[in-house]
XYZ file of C-alpha atoms in Angstrom:
344
model
C 11.907 8.671 -3.561
C 13.769 8.146 -6.790
C 12.037 4.989 -7.740
C 8.473 3.909 -8.674
C 6.465 0.655 -8.488
C 3.407 0.141 -10.633
C 0.941 -2.705 -10.175
C -0.102 -4.050 -13.581
C -2.125 -6.958 -14.865
C -3.561 -9.412 -12.414
C -3.119 -13.032 -13.682
C -4.724 -16.311 -12.753
C -8.239 -15.784 -11.691
C -8.823 -17.423 -8.288
C -5.087 -17.883 -7.865
C -4.354 -14.334 -8.850
C -0.820 -12.924 -9.116
C -0.138 -9.261 -9.666
C 2.642 -8.172 -12.033
C 4.817 -5.327 -10.720
C 6.949 -3.061 -12.868
C 9.693 -1.009 -11.120
C 11.562 2.003 -12.419
C 14.438 4.193 -11.174
C 17.028 3.468 -8.448
C 17.405 -0.133 -7.318
C 20.577 -0.154 -5.187
C 18.638 -1.640 -2.240
C 16.287 -3.809 -4.321
C 13.503 -1.364 -3.625
C 11.996 -2.434 -7.006
C 11.308 -5.832 -5.570
C 14.317 -7.877 -6.661
C 17.885 -7.447 -7.925
C 18.453 -5.874 -11.326
C 20.038 -7.989 -14.042
C 23.276 -6.094 -13.475
C 23.354 -5.544 -9.748
C 26.330 -3.205 -10.014
C 24.112 -0.553 -11.642
C 22.041 1.570 -9.254
C 19.822 3.405 -11.735
C 17.764 1.183 -14.005
C 16.859 2.245 -17.494
C 14.440 -0.644 -18.138
C 11.671 -1.794 -15.819
C 12.356 -4.517 -13.257
C 9.414 -6.893 -13.525
C 8.280 -9.361 -10.826
C 4.975 -10.856 -9.582
C 3.395 -11.378 -6.172
C 0.617 -13.721 -5.074
C -2.686 -11.997 -4.681
C -4.053 -8.589 -5.749
C -2.026 -5.443 -4.975
C -4.383 -2.779 -3.737
C -1.940 0.011 -2.780
C 1.762 0.752 -3.045
C 3.999 3.344 -1.300
C 7.702 4.181 -1.974
C 10.226 5.666 0.444
C 13.845 6.758 -0.074
C 15.183 3.234 -0.603
C 12.292 0.995 0.357
C 8.800 0.080 -0.808
C 5.631 -1.338 0.855
C 2.324 -2.560 -0.504
C -1.012 -3.916 0.643
C -1.958 -7.206 -1.006
C -5.232 -9.079 -0.845
C -4.465 -12.813 -0.646
C -6.434 -15.555 -2.300
C -8.251 -16.189 0.957
C -9.401 -12.503 1.031
C -7.098 -11.468 3.876
C -4.897 -8.404 3.364
C -1.200 -8.361 4.216
C 1.734 -6.062 3.784
C 4.736 -6.866 1.596
C 7.989 -4.882 1.851
C 11.288 -4.659 -0.003
C 14.423 -2.540 -0.164
C 16.693 -1.040 2.490
C 16.181 -2.247 6.090
C 19.020 -0.260 7.742
C 16.668 1.403 10.238
C 14.153 -1.381 10.490
C 11.730 0.292 8.050
C 10.909 -3.147 6.567
C 10.089 -4.702 9.945
C 12.223 -7.740 9.061
C 14.317 -9.708 11.475
C 17.178 -10.223 9.101
C 19.857 -7.519 9.358
C 21.522 -8.021 6.045
C 20.975 -9.622 2.665
C 22.288 -9.021 -0.775
C 25.710 -10.502 -0.754
C 28.783 -8.251 -1.233
C 26.865 -5.009 -1.697
C 27.030 -4.276 2.058
C 23.458 -2.939 2.387
C 20.742 -4.538 4.623
C 18.572 -4.952 1.471
C 15.792 -7.408 0.750
C 13.661 -8.571 -2.105
C 9.921 -8.803 -1.508
C 9.008 -10.253 1.880
C 5.821 -10.378 3.894
C 5.763 -8.186 7.020
C 4.951 -11.128 9.282
C 5.724 -9.140 12.445
C 2.533 -7.139 11.827
C 0.499 -10.204 12.620
C 1.937 -10.229 16.081
C 0.406 -6.844 16.959
C -2.933 -7.006 15.127
C -6.122 -8.126 16.838
C -8.514 -10.841 15.627
C -9.967 -9.906 12.218
C -7.808 -6.769 12.045
C -6.048 -6.182 8.688
C -3.829 -3.544 7.111
C -5.655 -1.230 4.740
C -3.012 1.359 3.806
C 0.762 1.785 4.000
C 2.854 4.959 3.738
C 6.599 5.190 3.374
C 8.566 8.073 4.771
C 12.263 8.476 3.893
C 13.385 5.756 6.323
C 10.239 4.669 8.146
C 6.899 2.957 7.331
C 3.445 3.627 8.661
C 0.488 1.198 8.559
C -3.225 1.938 8.966
C -5.464 -1.001 9.931
C -9.109 -1.855 9.434
C -9.736 -0.934 13.071
C -8.344 2.587 12.590
C -5.146 1.870 14.481
C -1.759 3.127 13.251
C 1.554 1.243 13.534
C 5.000 2.487 12.560
C 8.513 1.145 12.232
C 11.967 2.310 11.152
C 13.861 5.501 11.894
C 12.448 7.510 14.783
C 14.925 10.203 15.789
C 12.483 12.976 14.809
C 9.488 11.288 16.327
C 8.499 9.556 13.103
C 7.103 6.560 14.978
C 4.827 8.639 17.233
C 5.740 6.726 20.368
C 6.831 9.726 22.499
C 10.474 8.612 22.217
C 13.420 9.427 20.004
C 13.990 5.770 19.196
C 13.857 3.633 16.088
C 12.133 0.228 15.929
C 12.718 -2.875 13.803
C 9.176 -4.031 14.548
C 5.783 -2.349 14.091
C 4.921 -0.280 17.170
C 1.579 1.263 17.967
C 1.396 5.049 17.597
C 0.596 6.324 21.097
C -2.228 8.561 22.123
C -4.824 7.485 19.582
C -6.573 4.982 21.744
C -10.302 5.225 21.266
C -9.834 7.509 18.207
C -10.134 5.466 14.993
C -8.080 6.921 12.111
C -9.562 7.087 8.622
C -6.458 8.079 6.629
C -2.738 8.652 6.947
C -0.097 10.492 4.832
C 3.682 10.426 5.114
C 6.408 10.979 2.517
C 9.449 12.235 4.422
C 9.877 12.577 8.244
C 6.404 13.363 9.553
C 2.901 11.911 9.447
C -0.558 13.365 9.158
C -3.461 11.268 10.504
C -7.113 12.178 9.872
C -9.564 10.657 12.384
C -13.006 9.300 11.497
C -14.528 12.108 13.528
C -12.663 14.751 11.485
C -9.884 15.571 13.970
C -6.343 15.907 12.659
C -3.167 14.609 14.268
C 0.509 15.168 13.596
C 3.829 13.651 14.691
C 7.455 13.761 13.460
C 9.721 16.552 12.154
C 8.082 20.003 12.320
C 11.110 22.387 12.017
C 9.519 24.348 9.129
C 6.222 24.883 10.894
C 4.417 22.314 8.740
C 2.709 21.056 11.897
C 0.107 23.867 11.502
C -0.003 25.033 15.030
C 1.386 28.583 14.518
C 5.028 27.916 15.415
C 8.029 25.841 14.426
C 8.812 22.753 16.532
C 12.042 20.846 16.088
C 10.370 17.506 16.479
C 6.960 16.235 17.659
C 7.615 12.926 19.454
C 3.990 12.037 20.322
C 0.813 12.729 18.347
C -0.299 16.347 18.472
C -3.900 17.398 17.927
C -4.114 20.139 15.177
C -7.032 22.585 15.342
C -8.470 23.743 12.064
C -11.300 26.213 11.578
C -11.668 26.081 7.790
C -14.327 23.391 7.690
C -14.372 19.618 7.889
C -11.214 18.030 6.470
C -11.713 15.528 3.653
C -8.082 14.554 2.912
C -4.458 15.283 3.995
C -1.153 15.234 2.098
C 2.285 15.323 3.828
C 5.148 16.832 1.784
C 8.747 17.475 2.776
C 8.604 20.866 4.499
C 4.874 21.442 3.979
C 1.430 19.985 4.637
C -1.773 20.175 2.539
C -5.390 19.952 3.718
C -8.443 19.418 1.533
C -11.864 20.353 2.920
C -15.209 18.785 2.082
C -16.014 22.135 0.392
C -13.202 21.414 -2.086
C -10.774 24.078 -0.875
C -7.066 23.448 -0.344
C -4.980 24.851 2.501
C -1.151 24.792 2.734
C 1.271 25.195 5.664
C 5.050 25.034 6.088
C 7.828 26.260 3.830
C 8.566 26.276 0.081
C 6.451 26.740 -3.003
C 3.185 26.374 -1.097
C 0.921 27.515 -3.893
C 0.507 30.897 -2.197
C 2.548 32.883 -4.742
C 6.239 33.914 -4.928
C 5.899 36.323 -2.060
C 4.525 33.777 0.425
C 7.063 31.010 0.932
C 6.263 30.318 4.557
C 3.079 29.852 6.582
C 2.807 28.642 10.174
C -0.953 28.026 10.005
C -3.078 26.481 7.252
C -3.528 29.126 4.525
C -6.087 28.941 1.740
C -4.627 28.499 -1.747
C -6.352 30.769 -4.262
C -7.457 29.630 -7.673
C -8.430 26.132 -6.592
C -12.141 25.222 -6.284
C -14.012 21.973 -6.333
C -10.866 19.964 -5.574
C -11.322 16.230 -5.026
C -7.773 15.010 -4.446
C -4.466 16.384 -3.249
C -0.967 14.931 -3.445
C 2.308 16.160 -1.973
C 5.940 15.045 -2.273
C 9.226 16.417 -1.043
C 8.827 19.886 -2.603
C 5.870 19.756 -5.009
C 2.142 19.222 -5.092
C -0.746 18.164 -7.266
C -4.505 18.934 -6.995
C -7.280 17.312 -9.043
C -10.701 19.063 -9.210
C -14.185 17.664 -9.868
C -13.808 18.177 -13.605
C -10.548 16.112 -13.595
C -8.349 19.061 -14.168
C -4.896 18.633 -12.780
C -3.006 21.520 -11.149
C 0.788 21.439 -10.316
C 3.144 23.640 -8.318
C 6.453 23.304 -6.530
C 10.235 23.725 -6.681
C 12.913 22.444 -9.043
C 11.351 22.263 -12.516
C 14.600 21.893 -14.378
C 13.751 18.377 -15.561
C 10.144 19.256 -16.305
C 8.907 17.301 -13.337
C 6.138 19.851 -12.656
C 4.600 18.858 -15.988
C 3.605 22.378 -17.071
C 5.812 22.551 -20.163
C 7.557 25.610 -18.750
C 11.245 26.261 -18.337
C 10.568 28.160 -15.066
C 12.713 26.771 -12.250
C 9.877 27.063 -9.665
C 6.101 27.331 -9.851
C 4.741 29.171 -6.860
C 1.007 29.069 -7.671
C -1.133 26.176 -9.020
C -1.013 25.876 -12.822
C -3.388 23.719 -14.837
C -1.698 20.990 -16.771
C -2.551 20.046 -20.417
C -3.931 16.608 -19.658
C -7.129 15.228 -21.111
C -9.535 14.967 -18.141
C -10.798 11.693 -19.572
C -7.397 10.170 -18.764
C -7.367 11.355 -15.121
C -8.400 9.214 -12.174
C -7.642 10.697 -8.757
C -7.381 7.238 -7.150
C -4.855 6.143 -9.816
C -2.512 9.093 -9.493
C 0.763 9.004 -7.534
C 3.371 11.675 -6.875
C 7.047 11.021 -6.071
C 10.096 13.183 -5.741
C 10.973 13.270 -9.481
C 8.013 11.556 -11.095
C 4.256 11.652 -11.280
C 2.300 8.610 -12.454
C -1.308 8.654 -13.775
C -2.960 5.407 -14.773
C -6.082 5.798 -16.890
């Protein structure tokens, strides 16, 4: 995730169009369209484009992007762009982009999703893993597409798919939220149950042991209270309870201090209370509390990506950032591999 897309001004009233600004790598057109100089992978200036309707949510993967857009008729749809080498865009076309040699695409509608949705069912959230995409619908169903060798698609098979496929084993269990950034997915059910599928080699599956890959959804038991939110990182998982406490599991800078780099079960992170939102990326995390204070921790701070103004290479426990709480909105905060974005 070395690129970012930001939805900006909505133009046109009833015939609204949303302006998108993209930053970072664009070798696969993951910013929505080719750069002015298509021979340059990393873009120093924003790539600007517009889409019909109002963008309500965006997700970015390794070299692809997806977004939920509310059309002029009020119906939501999913738009995708970028690399489609493993079918993560769900598009029929194998290759685009001329001589570059990549199966890359500008912004397209994921029309194949309409083939699997029921009457009145709409997409409400998308998540991008490294090379797969997950879609949550208004009926609480979950579909996935793209690379599936580690069980990323939750079908029970080690196969990829160029079309959205229904995650198996969730029939009769409506899902309220999903999170995926690398090679696994967390799904929180309406009734509070937690499900997991995908890569679990670092024990981030929260069941007390390491599992190479979880091909079909697995029920995760949790005794720390009702879960409010989930966040999937690279080698770790975060849980937020309704009591405002945060739990971590997996491997890396988990927020548990320099002497606790691995946990096979959800472990309470000290020093965090009244938390309202959690975010995780490949190897770092953010938490926002009820006073809009932002806490950061993780690995690889050489470029200052942890935001704490420190030269420390790694931050093993949550540290409060010097950000005016008046500028912080949990719903308008995003975390990527090398960038965090807050829109006030």
